[in-house]
Amino acid sequence: MKISVFILIILFFTGFNTNYNNISPAIVSNPTGFKLGNEVLLSEKIDLLKDSRVGIITNQSGITSDGTLIIDAIKGKANVVKIFSPEHGFRGDDNTGNYVDTQTGINVVSLYGNKKKPSSDDLNDVDALVYDIQDVGARFYTYVNTLYYCMESAVKSNKKFIVCDRPSMINLNYVDGFMLEDDCKSFVGLLDVPISYGLTCGELSNFLNDTYFGGKLNLEVVQMNGYTRNTNYTDLNLKWVNPSPSIYFPSSAVCYTGTCIFEGTNLSEGRGTDKPFEYIGAPYVDADKLISELETYNLRGVKFEKRSYIPNSISSPSNPPKYVGEQCEGVYINVQDIKIFQPVQTAIAILISAKKLFPKFSWRKDNFIDKLAGTKTFRNMVNSNASLSEITDSYQKNLDVFKSIRDKYIIYK
């Protein structure tokens, strides 16, 4: 009897939870026929690396379905001579220096900080580059900029470039946000795409090859098997590894696509809590007032819940939490339906509501918001009290142009 009750309790807290938010995929078999790009490379296309000295651009998220790092899974199948690591390091521990990885004995070259692309010297002993990193699908997530810079170096050094495609954690049919303007380019905004561009890393690499390199890169995208644009990431039952220090869940990634803009304000984006990018608040916020205002927008696929939280310090130096040790009040963005949720518009609604309601709201003094939004227009419109519809309408024409271009690069239907 006690055993039966215990089993029922376990089922209640695990098997019956169907809300997208806060779910880490279980470690079970994948849907029939699904394979990650790296699994297709290893099982069907390893000849692409035959007789090649291989450099792998990867980190702790470059894993197979069962959680094996590609650098371990490829052992004995290809001659890996070098590892190139993005922001946060090869093993996600923020080791961004150059060193010899003690577990593999392979040289690691950091592509973050003062050096963001492989040099010609780095590639002298490399014939082919393999890219395998789990992305989020947002322009300001820096891994796509590392992808771009590595592609650029491969073109200049005439190296083969292989992209192991991976699933999107967000809705691949969702495209939204301002396009990037030249005077706002930075490492959190390098590519001329909207904030949410609706492409896998493989699809994006084809777009980049044509748009920036005139098709000159010797590019091979190793596609996933059994994947569509409507596939939910959590249905794939992949072993979960944080792709970066503050993306704790797939739901963190979904919200991040919009709420990363709060890095450009004095609102806490939830870093230092159990739900980064899902909690938005500050010591000066009245959550009840904020929720009442947000409910007037009738935003789709989301429920706002009142939260009080105290951010803790974290080990990652890239973006330290705001208000460490201080009581914050704000909202929890509880995503109810990823298919209709609009993270960019939701984040804009929260931001303009906070500015309207709370006199202590402010931008970061360095106008970092311009780099995140990709334009000065957003900040200027918010400052002039523009409405949500006025803001989103202002970028719609450019967004439609991008969508028509994007259509040519869609692999998965």
Coordinates of C-alpha atoms in Angstrom, one line a residue:
M1 CA 0.0 0.0 0.0
K2 CA 2.8 2.4 0.9
I3 CA 4.6 1.6 -2.4
S4 CA 1.4 2.3 -4.4
V5 CA 0.9 5.7 -2.7
F6 CA 4.5 6.6 -3.4
I7 CA 4.2 5.7 -7.1
L8 CA 1.0 7.8 -7.3
I9 CA 2.9 10.8 -5.7
I10 CA 5.7 10.4 -8.2
L11 CA 3.3 10.3 -11.2
F12 CA 1.5 13.4 -9.9
F13 CA 4.6 15.5 -9.8
T14 CA 6.2 14.1 -13.0
G15 CA 4.1 12.3 -15.5
F16 CA 1.1 14.5 -15.3
N17 CA 2.9 17.8 -15.8
T18 CA 2.1 19.0 -19.3
N19 CA 2.8 22.7 -18.9
Y20 CA 5.7 23.8 -21.2
N21 CA 7.1 26.0 -18.6
N22 CA 9.8 24.6 -16.2
I23 CA 10.1 21.3 -18.0
S24 CA 13.5 19.7 -18.5
P25 CA 13.2 17.0 -21.1
A26 CA 13.2 13.5 -19.7
I27 CA 16.0 11.1 -20.5
V28 CA 14.0 8.5 -22.6
S29 CA 14.1 7.4 -26.2
N30 CA 13.5 10.0 -29.0
P31 CA 10.5 9.9 -31.2
T32 CA 10.8 7.3 -33.9
G33 CA 13.1 8.4 -36.7
F34 CA 14.5 11.6 -35.0
K35 CA 18.2 12.2 -35.1
L36 CA 20.2 15.3 -34.3
G37 CA 22.5 16.6 -37.0
N38 CA 25.6 15.4 -35.1
E39 CA 24.1 11.9 -34.9
V40 CA 23.5 11.9 -38.6
L41 CA 27.1 13.0 -39.1
L42 CA 28.5 10.3 -36.9
S43 CA 26.3 7.4 -38.3
E44 CA 25.8 8.3 -41.9
K45 CA 28.1 11.1 -43.1
I46 CA 31.4 10.6 -41.3
D47 CA 33.1 10.4 -44.7
L48 CA 32.8 14.2 -44.8
L49 CA 35.7 14.2 -42.4
K50 CA 37.7 11.4 -44.0
D51 CA 41.5 12.2 -44.1
S52 CA 40.8 15.7 -42.5
R53 CA 42.3 17.4 -39.5
V54 CA 39.2 18.6 -37.7
G55 CA 38.5 21.6 -35.6
I56 CA 35.2 21.5 -33.6
I57 CA 33.4 24.7 -32.6
T58 CA 31.4 23.6 -29.6
N59 CA 30.6 23.8 -25.9
Q60 CA 28.8 21.8 -23.3
S61 CA 25.6 21.9 -25.4
G62 CA 27.1 20.1 -28.3
I63 CA 25.8 16.7 -27.3
T64 CA 24.0 13.7 -28.7
S65 CA 20.5 12.8 -27.6
D66 CA 21.8 10.8 -24.7
G67 CA 24.1 13.6 -23.5
T68 CA 27.4 12.5 -24.9
L69 CA 29.6 15.4 -26.0
I70 CA 30.3 15.4 -29.7
I71 CA 34.0 15.6 -28.8
D72 CA 33.7 12.2 -27.1
A73 CA 31.2 10.7 -29.5
I74 CA 33.5 11.4 -32.5
K75 CA 36.6 9.9 -30.9
G76 CA 38.0 7.2 -33.1
K77 CA 35.9 8.3 -36.1
A78 CA 37.7 11.5 -37.0
N79 CA 41.0 13.2 -36.3
V80 CA 40.1 16.1 -34.0
V81 CA 43.0 18.4 -33.6
K82 CA 41.5 21.6 -32.1
I83 CA 38.4 22.8 -30.2
F84 CA 37.1 26.4 -30.6
S85 CA 34.8 27.6 -27.8
P86 CA 32.2 30.4 -27.7
E87 CA 31.2 32.7 -24.8
H88 CA 31.1 30.8 -21.5
G89 CA 33.8 28.4 -22.6
F90 CA 34.0 24.8 -23.9
R91 CA 32.6 23.2 -20.8
G92 CA 30.3 26.1 -19.8
D93 CA 32.5 27.0 -16.9
D94 CA 33.4 30.5 -18.2
N95 CA 37.0 29.4 -18.9
T96 CA 37.5 31.7 -21.8
G97 CA 41.3 31.3 -22.1
N98 CA 43.4 29.1 -24.4
Y99 CA 44.4 25.9 -22.8
V100 CA 44.7 22.1 -23.2
D101 CA 41.6 20.3 -22.2
T102 CA 42.6 17.8 -19.5
Q103 CA 39.9 15.3 -20.4
T104 CA 40.7 15.1 -24.1
G105 CA 44.2 16.4 -24.4
I106 CA 43.0 18.7 -27.2
N107 CA 43.9 22.4 -27.5
V108 CA 41.0 24.7 -26.8
V109 CA 41.0 28.2 -28.5
S110 CA 38.6 30.7 -27.0
L111 CA 36.5 32.8 -29.4
Y112 CA 35.3 35.3 -26.8
G113 CA 36.8 38.4 -25.4
N114 CA 39.3 40.3 -27.4
K115 CA 39.5 37.5 -30.0
K116 CA 36.2 36.4 -31.6
K117 CA 37.3 34.5 -34.7
P118 CA 39.9 31.9 -35.6
S119 CA 43.0 33.4 -37.0
S120 CA 44.8 32.0 -40.1
D121 CA 47.4 30.6 -37.7
D122 CA 44.7 28.8 -35.8
L123 CA 43.5 27.1 -39.0
N124 CA 46.9 26.2 -40.4
D125 CA 46.6 22.6 -39.0
V126 CA 42.9 22.3 -39.7
D127 CA 41.2 21.1 -42.9
A128 CA 37.6 21.1 -41.8
L129 CA 35.5 22.9 -39.2
V130 CA 32.5 21.3 -37.5
Y131 CA 30.0 23.6 -35.7
D132 CA 27.8 21.9 -33.0
I133 CA 26.2 24.3 -30.5
Q134 CA 22.6 24.4 -29.2
D135 CA 21.2 27.8 -30.0
V136 CA 18.2 29.7 -28.7
G137 CA 17.1 31.5 -31.9
A138 CA 17.6 35.1 -30.7
R139 CA 19.8 37.6 -32.5
F140 CA 21.5 38.7 -29.2
Y141 CA 22.4 35.2 -28.2
T142 CA 26.1 35.4 -29.0
Y143 CA 26.6 31.8 -30.4
V144 CA 25.2 32.8 -33.8
N145 CA 27.8 35.6 -34.0
T146 CA 30.5 33.0 -33.3
L147 CA 29.0 30.9 -36.1
Y148 CA 29.3 33.9 -38.4
Y149 CA 32.9 34.7 -37.5
C150 CA 34.0 31.1 -37.9
M151 CA 32.3 31.0 -41.3
E152 CA 34.2 34.2 -42.3
S153 CA 37.5 32.7 -41.2
A154 CA 36.7 29.5 -43.1
V155 CA 36.1 31.4 -46.3
K156 CA 39.3 33.3 -46.0
S157 CA 41.3 30.2 -45.3
N158 CA 39.4 28.0 -47.8
K159 CA 38.3 25.4 -45.2
K160 CA 35.4 23.0 -45.3
F161 CA 32.6 24.0 -42.9
I162 CA 30.1 21.5 -41.5
V163 CA 27.1 22.6 -39.4
C164 CA 25.4 19.9 -37.3
D165 CA 21.8 21.1 -37.2
R166 CA 19.9 21.2 -33.9
P167 CA 16.3 21.8 -33.0
S168 CA 14.9 25.2 -32.0
M169 CA 13.8 25.6 -28.4
I170 CA 11.4 28.3 -29.5
N171 CA 8.6 28.4 -32.0
L172 CA 10.3 28.2 -35.4
N173 CA 7.3 29.9 -37.1
Y174 CA 7.7 33.0 -34.9
V175 CA 9.5 35.9 -36.5
D176 CA 9.5 39.2 -34.7
G177 CA 11.4 42.3 -33.7
F178 CA 13.3 45.2 -35.1
M179 CA 15.9 44.5 -37.8
L180 CA 19.5 45.4 -36.9
E181 CA 20.7 48.8 -38.0
D182 CA 24.4 49.4 -38.8
D183 CA 25.1 52.0 -36.1
C184 CA 23.9 49.5 -33.4
K185 CA 26.1 46.6 -34.3
S186 CA 27.9 44.8 -31.5
F187 CA 28.6 41.2 -30.3
V188 CA 25.0 41.1 -29.1
G189 CA 23.7 42.2 -32.5
L190 CA 25.9 41.4 -35.5
L191 CA 23.5 39.9 -38.1
D192 CA 20.9 41.7 -40.2
V193 CA 18.0 39.6 -38.9
P194 CA 15.2 40.4 -36.5
I195 CA 15.4 39.6 -32.8
S196 CA 13.5 36.3 -33.4
Y197 CA 14.5 35.1 -36.8
G198 CA 12.8 31.7 -37.0
L199 CA 15.6 29.6 -38.4
T200 CA 17.6 26.6 -37.1
C201 CA 21.4 27.1 -37.0
G202 CA 21.7 25.0 -40.2
E203 CA 19.1 27.2 -42.0
L204 CA 20.7 30.3 -40.7
S205 CA 24.2 29.2 -41.9
N206 CA 22.8 28.8 -45.5
F207 CA 21.3 32.3 -45.2
L208 CA 24.7 33.7 -44.0
N209 CA 26.6 31.9 -46.7
D210 CA 24.5 33.5 -49.4
T211 CA 24.0 36.9 -47.8
Y212 CA 27.4 37.7 -46.4
F213 CA 29.8 35.4 -48.3
G214 CA 28.3 35.1 -51.7
G215 CA 28.0 31.4 -51.4
K216 CA 31.8 31.0 -51.4
L217 CA 32.0 29.0 -48.2
N218 CA 32.4 25.2 -48.7
L219 CA 29.4 24.6 -46.5
E220 CA 27.7 21.3 -45.6
V221 CA 24.6 21.4 -43.4
V222 CA 24.0 18.0 -41.8
Q223 CA 20.3 18.0 -41.4
M224 CA 18.2 16.4 -38.6
N225 CA 16.1 13.4 -39.4
G226 CA 12.4 13.3 -38.4
Y227 CA 12.1 17.0 -37.6
T228 CA 9.5 19.6 -38.6
R229 CA 8.9 23.3 -37.9
N230 CA 6.0 22.3 -35.6
T231 CA 8.1 19.9 -33.5
N232 CA 8.1 20.9 -29.8
Y233 CA 11.6 20.8 -28.3
T234 CA 10.3 19.1 -25.2
D235 CA 8.7 16.3 -27.2
L236 CA 12.1 15.2 -28.4
N237 CA 13.2 13.9 -25.0
L238 CA 16.7 15.1 -25.4
K239 CA 19.1 15.1 -22.4
W240 CA 19.0 18.6 -21.0
V241 CA 22.2 20.7 -20.6
N242 CA 22.1 24.4 -20.0
P243 CA 23.3 26.0 -23.3
S244 CA 24.5 29.0 -21.3
P245 CA 24.7 29.6 -17.5
S246 CA 21.3 31.3 -17.1
I247 CA 19.2 29.2 -19.5
Y248 CA 17.9 26.7 -17.0
F249 CA 14.9 25.3 -18.9
P250 CA 13.5 25.4 -22.4
S251 CA 11.0 27.9 -21.1
S252 CA 13.9 30.1 -20.1
A253 CA 15.0 30.2 -23.8
V254 CA 11.5 30.9 -25.0
C255 CA 11.2 33.9 -22.7
Y256 CA 14.8 35.0 -23.3
T257 CA 13.9 35.8 -26.9
G258 CA 12.0 38.8 -25.6
T259 CA 13.1 39.4 -22.0
C260 CA 16.8 39.7 -22.7
I261 CA 16.0 43.4 -23.6
F262 CA 15.7 44.0 -19.9
E263 CA 19.5 43.8 -19.7
G264 CA 19.3 47.3 -21.1
T265 CA 17.2 48.6 -18.2
N266 CA 17.2 48.8 -14.4
L267 CA 14.6 46.0 -14.3
S268 CA 15.9 42.6 -13.1
E269 CA 15.6 40.0 -15.8
G270 CA 15.6 37.3 -13.1
R271 CA 19.3 36.4 -13.1
G272 CA 20.3 35.0 -9.8
T273 CA 16.9 33.3 -9.3
D274 CA 15.6 29.9 -10.2
K275 CA 13.9 31.3 -13.3
P276 CA 16.1 33.7 -15.2
F277 CA 14.3 35.6 -18.0
E278 CA 11.0 34.3 -16.7
Y279 CA 11.0 36.7 -13.6
I280 CA 10.9 40.4 -14.4
G281 CA 10.9 42.9 -11.5
A282 CA 12.7 45.3 -9.3
P283 CA 12.5 46.7 -5.7
Y284 CA 10.4 49.6 -7.0
V285 CA 7.8 47.4 -8.8
D286 CA 4.2 46.9 -7.6
A287 CA 3.4 43.5 -9.1
D288 CA -0.4 44.0 -8.8
K289 CA -0.4 47.2 -10.7
L290 CA 1.9 45.8 -13.3
I291 CA -0.3 42.7 -13.9
S292 CA -3.4 44.8 -14.1
E293 CA -1.8 46.9 -16.8
L294 CA -0.5 43.9 -18.7
E295 CA -3.9 42.2 -18.7
T296 CA -5.2 45.1 -20.8
Y297 CA -3.1 43.9 -23.7
N298 CA -4.7 40.5 -24.0
L299 CA -1.3 38.9 -24.8
R300 CA -1.6 35.4 -26.3
G301 CA -0.3 32.2 -24.8
V302 CA 0.9 33.7 -21.5
K303 CA -0.3 34.1 -17.9
F304 CA 1.3 36.7 -15.6
E305 CA 1.8 35.7 -11.9
K306 CA 2.9 37.8 -9.0
R307 CA 6.3 37.0 -7.7
S308 CA 8.7 38.2 -4.9
Y309 CA 12.3 37.2 -5.2
I310 CA 15.8 38.0 -4.0
P311 CA 18.5 37.6 -6.6
N312 CA 21.7 35.8 -5.5
S313 CA 25.2 36.3 -6.9
I314 CA 26.2 33.8 -9.6
S315 CA 29.6 32.6 -10.8
S316 CA 29.2 33.7 -14.5
P317 CA 30.9 37.1 -14.9
S318 CA 29.2 38.0 -18.2
N319 CA 26.1 39.5 -16.8
P320 CA 26.0 39.7 -12.9
P321 CA 22.5 39.8 -11.4
K322 CA 20.9 43.2 -10.5
Y323 CA 19.7 43.8 -6.9
V324 CA 21.7 41.0 -5.3
G325 CA 20.3 40.4 -1.8
E326 CA 17.5 42.9 -2.3
Q327 CA 13.8 42.1 -2.3
C328 CA 12.3 42.4 -5.8
E329 CA 8.7 42.2 -6.8
G330 CA 7.5 41.6 -10.3
V331 CA 5.9 39.1 -12.6
Y332 CA 6.5 35.5 -13.6
I333 CA 5.9 34.9 -17.3
N334 CA 4.1 31.6 -17.3
V335 CA 4.0 30.4 -20.9
Q336 CA 0.8 28.5 -21.5
D337 CA 1.1 27.8 -25.2
I338 CA 4.4 28.2 -27.1
K339 CA 2.6 28.1 -30.5
I340 CA 0.8 31.4 -29.9
F341 CA 3.1 33.0 -27.3
Q342 CA 4.9 36.2 -28.7
P343 CA 7.9 36.7 -26.5
V344 CA 9.2 39.9 -28.2
Q345 CA 5.8 41.7 -28.0
T346 CA 5.3 40.4 -24.4
A347 CA 8.6 41.9 -23.3
I348 CA 7.8 45.2 -25.0
A349 CA 4.5 45.3 -23.2
I350 CA 6.1 44.7 -19.9
L351 CA 8.7 47.4 -20.5
I352 CA 6.4 50.1 -21.6
S353 CA 4.0 49.2 -18.7
A354 CA 6.9 49.5 -16.2
K355 CA 7.9 52.8 -17.6
K356 CA 4.4 54.1 -17.4
L357 CA 3.7 52.9 -13.9
F358 CA 7.0 53.3 -12.0
P359 CA 9.0 56.6 -12.0
K360 CA 12.2 54.8 -10.9
F361 CA 12.3 52.9 -14.2
S362 CA 15.4 53.8 -16.3
W363 CA 17.6 52.7 -19.1
R364 CA 21.2 51.6 -18.6
K365 CA 23.3 54.8 -18.9
D366 CA 25.3 53.3 -21.8
N367 CA 22.1 52.9 -23.9
F368 CA 22.8 49.1 -24.1
I369 CA 19.1 48.8 -25.1
D370 CA 20.0 50.1 -28.6
K371 CA 22.4 47.2 -29.1
L372 CA 19.8 44.7 -27.9
A373 CA 16.9 46.1 -29.9
G374 CA 19.2 46.7 -32.9
T375 CA 18.0 50.3 -33.3
K376 CA 17.7 53.6 -31.4
T377 CA 14.1 53.8 -32.6
F378 CA 12.8 51.5 -29.9
R379 CA 14.2 53.6 -27.0
N380 CA 13.1 56.8 -28.6
M381 CA 9.5 55.5 -29.2
V382 CA 9.3 54.2 -25.6
N383 CA 10.5 57.6 -24.3
S384 CA 7.8 59.3 -26.3
N385 CA 5.2 57.0 -24.8
A386 CA 4.4 55.1 -28.0
S387 CA 1.9 52.3 -27.7
L388 CA 2.6 48.6 -28.2
S389 CA 0.9 48.6 -31.6
E390 CA 2.8 51.7 -32.7
I391 CA 6.1 50.1 -31.8
T392 CA 5.4 46.8 -33.5
D393 CA 3.9 48.5 -36.6
S394 CA 7.0 50.5 -37.0
Y395 CA 9.1 47.5 -37.9
Q396 CA 6.5 45.4 -39.7
K397 CA 7.5 46.4 -43.2
N398 CA 11.1 45.5 -42.7
L399 CA 10.1 42.3 -41.0
D400 CA 7.9 41.3 -44.0
V401 CA 10.9 41.8 -46.3
F402 CA 13.0 39.5 -44.1
K403 CA 10.3 36.9 -44.0
S404 CA 10.2 36.7 -47.8
I405 CA 14.0 36.2 -47.9
R406 CA 13.9 33.7 -45.0
D407 CA 11.4 31.5 -46.9
K408 CA 14.1 30.5 -49.3
Y409 CA 16.2 29.0 -46.5
I410 CA 13.6 26.9 -44.8
I411 CA 14.7 23.2 -44.7
Y412 CA 12.1 21.8 -42.3
K413 CA 8.5 22.1 -43.3

